CSV table of C-alpha atoms in Angstrom, one decimal:
chain,number,residue,atom,x,y,z
A,1,UNK,CA,0.0,0.0,0.0
A,2,UNK,CA,1.4,3.3,-1.0
A,3,UNK,CA,1.8,5.9,1.8
A,4,UNK,CA,0.4,9.3,1.1
A,5,UNK,CA,3.0,12.0,1.1
A,6,UNK,CA,1.5,15.1,2.7
A,7,UNK,CA,3.2,18.5,2.7
A,8,UNK,CA,2.0,21.9,3.7
A,9,UNK,CA,1.4,22.6,-0.1
A,10,UNK,CA,-1.2,19.7,-0.2
A,11,UNK,CA,-3.3,21.1,2.7
A,12,UNK,CA,-6.2,23.4,1.8
A,13,UNK,CA,-5.9,27.0,3.1
A,14,UNK,CA,-8.6,26.4,5.8
A,15,UNK,CA,-6.6,23.4,7.2
A,16,UNK,CA,-3.4,25.4,7.0
A,17,UNK,CA,-4.9,28.2,9.0
A,18,UNK,CA,-6.2,25.7,11.6
A,19,UNK,CA,-2.8,24.1,11.9
A,20,UNK,CA,-1.2,27.5,12.5
A,21,UNK,CA,-3.8,28.3,15.2
A,22,UNK,CA,-3.2,24.9,16.9
A,23,UNK,CA,0.6,25.4,17.0
A,24,UNK,CA,0.1,29.0,18.3
A,25,UNK,CA,-2.2,27.7,21.0
A,26,UNK,CA,0.2,25.0,22.1
A,27,UNK,CA,3.2,27.3,22.2
A,28,UNK,CA,2.5,28.9,25.6
A,29,UNK,CA,2.0,25.4,27.2
A,30,UNK,CA,5.4,24.3,25.8
A,31,UNK,CA,7.0,27.5,27.0
A,32,UNK,CA,5.7,27.0,30.5
A,33,UNK,CA,7.0,23.5,30.9
A,34,UNK,CA,9.9,23.5,33.4
A,35,UNK,CA,12.6,20.9,33.7
A,36,UNK,CA,13.8,20.2,37.2
A,37,UNK,CA,17.1,18.4,37.3
A,38,UNK,CA,17.6,16.5,40.6
A,39,UNK,CA,21.1,15.3,41.8
A,40,UNK,CA,20.7,12.6,44.4
A,41,UNK,CA,22.4,9.5,45.8
A,42,UNK,CA,21.8,5.9,45.0
A,43,UNK,CA,20.4,4.7,48.3
A,44,UNK,CA,17.1,2.8,48.6
A,45,UNK,CA,15.0,5.8,49.9
A,46,UNK,CA,16.1,8.0,47.1
A,47,UNK,CA,15.5,5.3,44.5
A,48,UNK,CA,12.0,4.9,45.9
A,49,UNK,CA,11.5,8.7,45.6
A,50,UNK,CA,12.4,8.5,41.9
A,51,UNK,CA,10.1,5.5,41.5
A,52,UNK,CA,7.1,7.4,43.0
A,53,UNK,CA,7.9,10.7,41.3
A,54,UNK,CA,5.5,10.1,38.3
A,55,UNK,CA,2.7,10.9,40.7
A,56,UNK,CA,4.2,14.4,41.1
A,57,UNK,CA,4.6,14.8,37.3
A,58,UNK,CA,1.0,13.7,36.8
A,59,UNK,CA,-0.3,16.3,39.3
A,60,UNK,CA,2.1,18.9,37.7
A,61,UNK,CA,2.1,18.3,34.0
A,62,UNK,CA,4.0,21.6,33.4
A,63,UNK,CA,7.0,20.2,35.3
A,64,UNK,CA,9.4,17.5,34.0
A,65,UNK,CA,11.8,15.8,36.4
A,66,UNK,CA,15.3,14.8,35.2
A,67,UNK,CA,17.2,12.5,37.6
A,68,UNK,CA,21.0,12.3,38.1
A,69,UNK,CA,21.6,9.5,40.6
A,70,UNK,CA,25.2,9.1,41.8
A,71,UNK,CA,27.3,7.1,44.3
A,72,UNK,CA,27.5,9.0,47.6
A,73,UNK,CA,31.1,10.3,47.3
A,74,UNK,CA,30.6,11.3,43.7
A,75,UNK,CA,27.3,13.2,44.5
A,76,UNK,CA,29.2,15.2,47.1
A,77,UNK,CA,31.9,16.1,44.7
A,78,UNK,CA,29.5,17.0,41.9
A,79,UNK,CA,27.2,19.0,44.1
A,80,UNK,CA,30.1,20.9,45.7
A,81,UNK,CA,31.7,21.7,42.3
A,82,UNK,CA,28.4,22.9,40.9
A,83,UNK,CA,27.5,25.2,43.8
A,84,UNK,CA,30.9,26.7,44.2
A,85,UNK,CA,31.4,27.4,40.5
A,86,UNK,CA,27.8,28.7,39.9
A,87,UNK,CA,27.4,26.1,37.1
A,88,UNK,CA,23.7,25.8,37.6
A,89,UNK,CA,23.5,22.2,36.4
A,90,UNK,CA,21.1,21.1,39.1
A,91,UNK,CA,17.8,22.6,40.3
A,92,UNK,CA,17.5,20.3,43.4
A,93,UNK,CA,20.4,18.7,45.3
A,94,UNK,CA,20.5,16.1,48.0
A,95,UNK,CA,22.7,17.6,50.7
A,96,UNK,CA,23.0,17.1,54.4
A,97,UNK,CA,23.5,18.8,57.8
A,98,UNK,CA,27.1,19.5,56.9
A,99,UNK,CA,26.4,21.5,53.7
A,100,UNK,CA,23.1,23.2,54.4
A,101,UNK,CA,24.2,25.8,57.1
A,102,UNK,CA,27.5,26.6,55.3
A,103,UNK,CA,26.0,27.0,51.9
A,104,UNK,CA,23.1,28.9,53.2
A,105,UNK,CA,25.4,31.3,55.0
A,106,UNK,CA,27.3,32.0,51.8
A,107,UNK,CA,24.0,32.7,49.9
A,108,UNK,CA,24.3,29.7,47.6
A,109,UNK,CA,20.9,28.2,48.5
A,110,UNK,CA,17.4,29.5,48.1
A,111,UNK,CA,15.8,29.9,51.6
A,112,UNK,CA,12.9,27.7,52.3
A,113,UNK,CA,10.3,30.4,52.9
A,114,UNK,CA,6.6,30.8,52.2
A,115,UNK,CA,5.9,27.1,52.3
A,116,UNK,CA,2.3,26.0,51.8
A,117,UNK,CA,0.2,26.0,54.9
A,118,UNK,CA,-0.6,22.3,54.5
A,119,UNK,CA,3.1,21.5,54.6
A,120,UNK,CA,3.0,21.9,58.4
A,121,UNK,CA,6.6,22.9,59.1
A,122,UNK,CA,5.9,22.6,62.9
A,123,UNK,CA,5.3,18.9,62.3
A,124,UNK,CA,9.0,18.5,61.2
A,125,UNK,CA,11.2,17.4,64.0
A,126,UNK,CA,13.0,20.4,65.5
A,127,UNK,CA,16.4,18.7,65.5
A,128,UNK,CA,16.1,18.3,61.7
A,129,UNK,CA,15.0,21.9,61.1
A,130,UNK,CA,17.8,23.3,63.3
A,131,UNK,CA,20.5,21.1,61.5
A,132,UNK,CA,19.5,22.6,58.2
A,133,UNK,CA,19.3,26.2,59.2
A,134,UNK,CA,21.7,29.1,59.5
A,135,UNK,CA,20.8,32.1,61.7
A,136,UNK,CA,17.3,30.8,62.1
A,137,UNK,CA,16.7,30.5,58.4
A,138,UNK,CA,15.9,27.1,56.9
A,139,UNK,CA,17.9,26.3,53.7
A,140,UNK,CA,16.8,22.7,52.9
A,141,UNK,CA,13.9,20.4,53.7
A,142,UNK,CA,14.7,17.0,55.3
A,143,UNK,CA,13.8,13.9,53.2
A,144,UNK,CA,14.9,11.7,56.1
A,145,UNK,CA,16.9,12.1,59.3
A,146,UNK,CA,19.1,9.6,60.9
A,147,UNK,CA,21.4,8.8,63.8
A,148,UNK,CA,23.4,5.6,64.2
A,149,UNK,CA,22.6,2.4,66.1
A,150,UNK,CA,23.7,-1.2,66.5
A,151,UNK,CA,21.9,-3.9,64.5
A,152,UNK,CA,22.3,-7.6,65.4
A,153,UNK,CA,21.0,-11.0,64.6
A,154,UNK,CA,18.8,-12.2,67.5
A,155,UNK,CA,18.9,-15.8,66.3
A,156,UNK,CA,22.8,-16.0,66.2
A,157,UNK,CA,23.0,-14.4,69.6
A,158,UNK,CA,20.5,-16.8,71.1
A,159,UNK,CA,22.3,-19.8,69.6
A,160,UNK,CA,25.6,-18.7,71.0
A,161,UNK,CA,24.1,-17.9,74.4
A,162,UNK,CA,24.8,-14.2,74.1
A,163,UNK,CA,22.7,-11.2,75.2
A,164,UNK,CA,23.0,-7.8,73.6
A,165,UNK,CA,22.7,-5.0,76.2
A,166,UNK,CA,20.6,-1.9,75.5
A,167,UNK,CA,23.8,0.1,75.6
A,168,UNK,CA,26.7,-2.1,74.5
A,169,UNK,CA,30.4,-1.1,74.9
A,170,UNK,CA,32.9,-1.5,72.2
A,171,UNK,CA,34.7,-4.1,74.3
A,172,UNK,CA,31.5,-6.2,74.4
A,173,UNK,CA,31.0,-5.7,70.6
A,174,UNK,CA,34.5,-7.1,70.1
A,175,UNK,CA,33.8,-10.2,72.3
A,176,UNK,CA,30.5,-10.8,70.5
A,177,UNK,CA,32.1,-10.4,67.1
A,178,UNK,CA,35.0,-12.9,68.0
A,179,UNK,CA,32.4,-15.5,69.1
A,180,UNK,CA,30.1,-15.1,66.1
A,181,UNK,CA,32.6,-15.0,63.3
A,182,UNK,CA,32.7,-18.2,61.2
A,183,UNK,CA,34.4,-17.5,58.0
A,184,UNK,CA,34.1,-21.0,56.7
A,185,UNK,CA,30.3,-20.4,56.6
A,186,UNK,CA,30.7,-16.9,55.2
A,187,UNK,CA,29.4,-15.5,58.5
A,188,UNK,CA,31.2,-12.4,59.8
A,189,UNK,CA,30.9,-11.1,63.4
A,190,UNK,CA,30.6,-7.5,62.3
A,191,UNK,CA,30.3,-5.3,59.2
A,192,UNK,CA,31.4,-1.7,59.4
A,193,UNK,CA,32.1,1.1,56.9
A,194,UNK,CA,35.6,0.9,55.4
A,195,UNK,CA,35.1,2.8,52.1
A,196,UNK,CA,37.2,6.0,52.1
A,197,UNK,CA,35.3,9.3,52.3
A,198,UNK,CA,34.5,12.0,54.8
A,199,UNK,CA,30.9,10.9,54.8
A,200,UNK,CA,31.6,7.2,54.4
A,201,UNK,CA,34.2,5.6,56.7
A,202,UNK,CA,34.9,8.8,58.6
A,203,UNK,CA,31.3,9.2,59.6
A,204,UNK,CA,31.6,6.0,61.6
A,205,UNK,CA,35.3,6.4,62.6
A,206,UNK,CA,34.7,9.9,64.0
A,207,UNK,CA,32.0,8.5,66.4
A,208,UNK,CA,34.5,5.8,67.5
A,209,UNK,CA,37.1,8.5,68.1
A,210,UNK,CA,34.6,10.6,70.0
A,211,UNK,CA,33.6,7.9,72.4
A,212,UNK,CA,37.3,6.8,72.9
A,213,UNK,CA,37.8,10.4,74.2
A,214,UNK,CA,39.4,11.9,71.0
A,215,UNK,CA,38.7,15.0,68.9
A,216,UNK,CA,39.7,16.4,65.5
A,217,UNK,CA,41.1,19.7,66.9
A,218,UNK,CA,41.9,21.3,70.2
A,219,UNK,CA,40.5,24.7,71.2
A,220,UNK,CA,43.3,26.4,69.2
A,221,UNK,CA,42.6,24.4,66.1
A,222,UNK,CA,45.7,22.2,66.4
A,223,UNK,CA,45.0,18.9,64.8
A,224,UNK,CA,44.7,16.0,67.3
A,225,UNK,CA,44.9,12.9,65.1
A,226,UNK,CA,48.4,11.9,66.3
A,227,UNK,CA,47.2,11.3,69.9
A,228,UNK,CA,46.7,8.2,72.1
A,229,UNK,CA,42.9,8.5,71.7
A,230,UNK,CA,43.0,8.4,67.9
A,231,UNK,CA,45.6,5.6,68.0
A,232,UNK,CA,43.4,3.5,70.3
A,233,UNK,CA,40.2,4.1,68.4
A,234,UNK,CA,41.6,3.5,64.9
A,235,UNK,CA,43.6,0.4,66.0
A,236,UNK,CA,40.5,-1.0,67.7
A,237,UNK,CA,38.4,-0.3,64.6
A,238,UNK,CA,40.9,-1.7,62.0
A,239,UNK,CA,41.7,-4.8,64.1
A,240,UNK,CA,38.0,-5.5,64.6
A,241,UNK,CA,37.4,-5.4,60.8
A,242,UNK,CA,40.5,-7.4,60.0
A,243,UNK,CA,39.6,-10.2,62.5
A,244,UNK,CA,35.8,-10.3,62.3
A,245,UNK,CA,34.8,-8.4,59.2
A,246,UNK,CA,34.1,-9.5,55.6
A,247,UNK,CA,36.9,-9.6,53.0
A,248,UNK,CA,37.4,-6.3,51.1
A,249,UNK,CA,36.0,-4.3,54.0
A,250,UNK,CA,37.9,-1.2,52.8
A,251,UNK,CA,35.6,-1.0,49.8
A,252,UNK,CA,32.4,-1.3,51.8
A,253,UNK,CA,30.2,1.7,52.4
A,254,UNK,CA,26.6,2.0,53.6
A,255,UNK,CA,25.0,0.3,50.6
A,256,UNK,CA,27.5,-2.6,50.5
A,257,UNK,CA,27.0,-3.3,54.2
A,258,UNK,CA,23.3,-3.1,53.9
A,259,UNK,CA,23.4,-5.8,51.3
A,260,UNK,CA,25.7,-8.0,53.4
A,261,UNK,CA,23.5,-7.5,56.5
A,262,UNK,CA,20.2,-8.1,54.7
A,263,UNK,CA,21.5,-11.2,53.0
A,264,UNK,CA,22.5,-12.7,56.4
A,265,UNK,CA,26.3,-12.4,56.2
A,266,UNK,CA,26.8,-10.1,59.3
A,267,UNK,CA,26.0,-10.9,62.9
A,268,UNK,CA,26.2,-7.2,63.8
A,269,UNK,CA,26.3,-3.9,61.9
A,270,UNK,CA,26.7,-0.4,63.4
A,271,UNK,CA,25.4,2.2,61.0
A,272,UNK,CA,22.6,4.6,60.2
A,273,UNK,CA,19.2,4.3,61.8
A,274,UNK,CA,17.6,4.7,58.3
A,275,UNK,CA,18.7,1.1,57.6
A,276,UNK,CA,16.2,-0.2,60.1
A,277,UNK,CA,13.2,0.2,57.8
A,278,UNK,CA,15.1,-1.7,55.1
A,279,UNK,CA,16.3,-4.5,57.4
A,280,UNK,CA,12.7,-5.0,58.7
A,281,UNK,CA,11.2,-5.0,55.3
A,282,UNK,CA,10.6,-8.7,54.2
A,283,UNK,CA,10.7,-7.7,50.6
A,284,UNK,CA,14.2,-6.3,50.9
A,285,UNK,CA,15.7,-8.4,53.8
A,286,UNK,CA,16.3,-12.1,54.2
A,287,UNK,CA,16.6,-11.6,58.0
A,288,UNK,CA,13.7,-9.3,58.5
A,289,UNK,CA,12.3,-11.4,61.4
A,290,UNK,CA,15.7,-11.9,63.0
A,291,UNK,CA,16.9,-8.3,63.5
A,292,UNK,CA,17.4,-6.8,66.9
A,293,UNK,CA,18.7,-3.3,67.7
A,294,UNK,CA,20.6,-1.5,70.4
A,295,UNK,CA,22.3,1.9,70.9
A,296,UNK,CA,25.5,2.8,69.2
A,297,UNK,CA,28.4,1.5,71.4
A,298,UNK,CA,30.3,3.5,73.9
A,299,UNK,CA,33.9,3.4,75.1
A,300,UNK,CA,35.3,5.8,77.7
A,301,UNK,CA,32.5,8.5,77.2
A,302,UNK,CA,29.0,8.4,75.8
A,303,UNK,CA,29.6,11.8,74.1
A,304,UNK,CA,29.5,11.7,70.4
A,305,UNK,CA,28.9,7.9,70.2
A,306,UNK,CA,26.0,8.3,67.7
A,307,UNK,CA,25.8,10.8,64.8
A,308,UNK,CA,23.2,13.1,63.4
A,309,UNK,CA,22.6,13.4,59.7
A,310,UNK,CA,19.8,14.4,57.4
A,311,UNK,CA,19.6,13.7,53.7
A,312,UNK,CA,17.7,16.8,52.6
A,313,UNK,CA,16.6,18.5,49.4
A,314,UNK,CA,17.9,22.0,48.7
A,315,UNK,CA,17.6,24.4,45.8
A,316,UNK,CA,20.7,26.2,44.5
A,317,UNK,CA,20.3,29.9,43.9
A,318,UNK,CA,21.6,29.2,40.3
A,319,UNK,CA,18.5,27.2,39.5
A,320,UNK,CA,16.5,28.7,36.6
A,321,UNK,CA,13.4,26.7,37.7
A,322,UNK,CA,13.2,27.7,41.4
A,323,UNK,CA,9.4,27.7,41.7
A,324,UNK,CA,9.1,24.3,40.0
A,325,UNK,CA,12.0,23.0,42.1
A,326,UNK,CA,10.3,24.2,45.3
A,327,UNK,CA,7.0,22.5,44.3
A,328,UNK,CA,8.9,19.2,44.0
A,329,UNK,CA,10.9,19.6,47.2
A,330,UNK,CA,7.8,20.4,49.3
A,331,UNK,CA,6.0,17.4,47.7
A,332,UNK,CA,8.9,15.0,48.3
A,333,UNK,CA,9.2,15.9,52.0
A,334,UNK,CA,5.4,16.2,52.7
A,335,UNK,CA,3.0,14.1,54.8
A,336,UNK,CA,1.4,13.1,51.5
A,337,UNK,CA,4.6,11.6,50.2
A,338,UNK,CA,5.0,9.6,53.4
A,339,UNK,CA,1.5,8.2,52.9
A,340,UNK,CA,2.4,7.3,49.3
A,341,UNK,CA,5.7,5.6,50.3
A,342,UNK,CA,3.7,3.6,53.0
A,343,UNK,CA,1.2,2.4,50.4
A,344,UNK,CA,4.0,1.3,48.1
A,345,UNK,CA,6.6,-0.2,50.4
A,346,UNK,CA,4.8,-0.5,53.8
A,347,UNK,CA,5.0,1.7,56.8
A,348,UNK,CA,8.3,0.3,58.1
A,349,UNK,CA,10.0,1.7,55.1
A,350,UNK,CA,8.8,5.3,55.0
A,351,UNK,CA,11.5,8.0,55.2
A,352,UNK,CA,12.2,8.2,59.0
A,353,UNK,CA,13.1,10.9,61.4
A,354,UNK,CA,11.4,13.9,59.8
A,355,UNK,CA,7.8,14.2,61.0
A,356,UNK,CA,6.3,13.9,64.5
A,357,UNK,CA,3.0,12.8,62.8
A,358,UNK,CA,4.8,9.7,61.4
A,359,UNK,CA,5.9,8.6,64.9
A,360,UNK,CA,2.4,9.2,66.2
A,361,UNK,CA,0.8,7.1,63.5
A,362,UNK,CA,-0.5,3.8,64.9
A,363,UNK,CA,0.3,2.0,61.6
A,364,UNK,CA,3.9,3.2,61.8
A,365,UNK,CA,4.2,2.2,65.5
A,366,UNK,CA,3.0,-1.3,64.7
A,367,UNK,CA,5.2,-1.8,61.6
A,368,UNK,CA,8.3,-0.1,63.0
A,369,UNK,CA,9.2,-1.4,66.5
A,370,UNK,CA,12.4,0.6,66.3
A,371,UNK,CA,10.5,3.9,65.7
A,372,UNK,CA,10.6,5.5,69.2
A,373,UNK,CA,14.2,4.3,69.7
A,374,UNK,CA,15.4,6.0,66.5
A,375,UNK,CA,13.6,9.2,67.3
A,376,UNK,CA,15.2,9.3,70.7
A,377,UNK,CA,18.6,8.7,69.2
A,378,UNK,CA,18.1,11.6,66.7
A,379,UNK,CA,16.8,13.9,69.4
A,380,UNK,CA,19.7,13.1,71.8
A,381,UNK,CA,22.6,13.5,69.3
A,382,UNK,CA,24.2,16.8,70.1
A,383,UNK,CA,26.4,18.4,67.4
A,384,UNK,CA,27.3,21.2,69.8
A,385,UNK,CA,28.7,18.9,72.5
A,386,UNK,CA,30.2,15.8,70.8
A,387,UNK,CA,33.5,15.4,72.6
A,388,UNK,CA,34.7,14.8,76.2
A,389,UNK,CA,37.4,17.5,75.6
A,390,UNK,CA,36.7,21.1,74.5
A,391,UNK,CA,36.4,21.6,70.8
A,392,UNK,CA,36.1,24.8,68.6
A,393,UNK,CA,33.8,23.2,66.0
A,394,UNK,CA,30.3,21.8,65.7
A,395,UNK,CA,29.4,18.4,64.3
A,396,UNK,CA,29.3,14.8,65.7
A,397,UNK,CA,30.7,12.8,62.7
A,398,UNK,CA,32.2,15.8,60.8
A,399,UNK,CA,33.9,19.1,61.5
A,400,UNK,CA,31.5,21.9,60.4
A,401,UNK,CA,33.9,23.9,58.3
A,402,UNK,CA,34.2,24.0,54.5
A,403,UNK,CA,37.8,22.6,54.5
A,404,UNK,CA,36.6,19.4,56.2
A,405,UNK,CA,35.5,17.8,52.9
A,406,UNK,CA,39.1,17.9,51.6
A,407,UNK,CA,41.1,16.8,54.6
A,408,UNK,CA,38.4,14.5,55.9
A,409,UNK,CA,38.6,12.6,52.7
A,410,UNK,CA,42.4,12.5,52.8
A,411,UNK,CA,42.2,11.0,56.4
A,412,UNK,CA,39.5,8.6,55.2
A,413,UNK,CA,41.8,7.3,52.4
A,414,UNK,CA,44.7,6.8,54.9
A,415,UNK,CA,42.4,4.9,57.3
A,416,UNK,CA,41.0,2.7,54.5
A,417,UNK,CA,44.6,1.9,53.8
A,418,UNK,CA,45.0,0.7,57.4
A,419,UNK,CA,41.9,-1.6,57.0
A,420,UNK,CA,43.3,-2.9,53.7
A,421,UNK,CA,46.6,-3.8,55.4
A,422,UNK,CA,48.6,-1.3,53.3
A,423,UNK,CA,49.4,1.4,55.9
A,424,UNK,CA,50.4,1.2,59.6
A,425,UNK,CA,48.1,3.1,62.0
A,426,UNK,CA,51.0,5.4,63.1
A,427,UNK,CA,51.8,6.4,59.5
A,428,UNK,CA,48.2,7.0,58.6
A,429,UNK,CA,47.5,9.2,61.6
A,430,UNK,CA,50.7,11.2,61.2
A,431,UNK,CA,49.8,11.9,57.6
A,432,UNK,CA,46.2,12.7,58.5
A,433,UNK,CA,47.3,15.1,61.3
A,434,UNK,CA,49.6,16.9,58.9
A,435,UNK,CA,46.8,17.2,56.3
A,436,UNK,CA,44.3,18.5,58.8
A,437,UNK,CA,46.8,21.0,60.3
A,438,UNK,CA,47.8,22.3,56.9
A,439,UNK,CA,44.2,22.9,55.9
A,440,UNK,CA,43.1,24.9,58.9
A,441,UNK,CA,46.4,26.8,59.0
A,442,UNK,CA,46.0,27.9,55.3
A,443,UNK,CA,42.3,28.8,56.0
A,444,UNK,CA,43.4,31.0,59.0
A,445,UNK,CA,41.8,29.1,61.9
A,446,UNK,CA,45.1,28.8,63.8
A,447,UNK,CA,46.3,31.9,65.5
């Protein structure tokens, strides 16, 4: 069958006029359509957000979402480069309690003002709001908030005649790990972050250092990594992973350890409270009915033993689609989104830590036995008092200054080298101390 070959010449004048009118009528709609480019990380909660986002696009046909999903360390690098060079590649960025106050202070982020009344900002946990604010102004909306906690396999503990205390010590954790490691069965006593990065291995290692009595800097901004407290903490951590951890631990971050724990390879895991919803979800975890939980361990002081973090959504000032971006950010962090996630994945897996109404919800209480515990951990983490000794910075698992990204990652690489058996503890901490000292000296913190 021969296909008709239509051109504008073959159309009668009346049809041509109608076509011109139709194109003219559609032009304003096309012009109004805004693209919102979202840079976020490849963790389960953010993947779920992308999965559910067609509901937002359906309700907002004039907004098109474009996703850039990156590994955590890469996201941090890309977001920082974009915001500091005014590139304007992204309209929404997933950032945390480290970046939001600093970037807000520098005028790099659009303030989160004039939110819709039904957003109910007062429902958002105060700790979360405070952590994302500078001078009382909110610069990002929390997608989920986390502290850290200890997960363990109740069945393995029972079989070995062990009992996990509500507040374990690191000495007890080591004893448990030694008893529960059976490498011939592919069973490891403990899984911990080993992947280099200021927000990967150093998030965990910093809390170990805190509770062992250490600090990053003294009151005069002199680096304190080459001290007995750091030596004890890093030696303990690296020995624990070498003796009782999985092979290749220096490559494992949050996602890798989540996979190991949920597939039954780890007897214990100390990490973010956000993982609770994933570990208790039968669709995602092979050990959902075997998971117990306790507080993050302590050593010589309880100060700084558990962190405070919020993966949040912020809008760079360079965004050309700020109104559309704000619509998306408010939707993604709203009560309605939590209901949508609950319908899709179950109440145990909704983004935690953000809203009081979630923790008051009877369905959430029933599905998430860890809920009240997690909220308490979040509310008790104190970024302003995270060390037994006096410190000049804020932050539990990070130092709240712009330079930390750089030297924190350098130290993370040195400590990953210790875990991999390539670098002695002494050499790693001497190099880390020099890097931290050099960074704060160049930035003018040291007098």
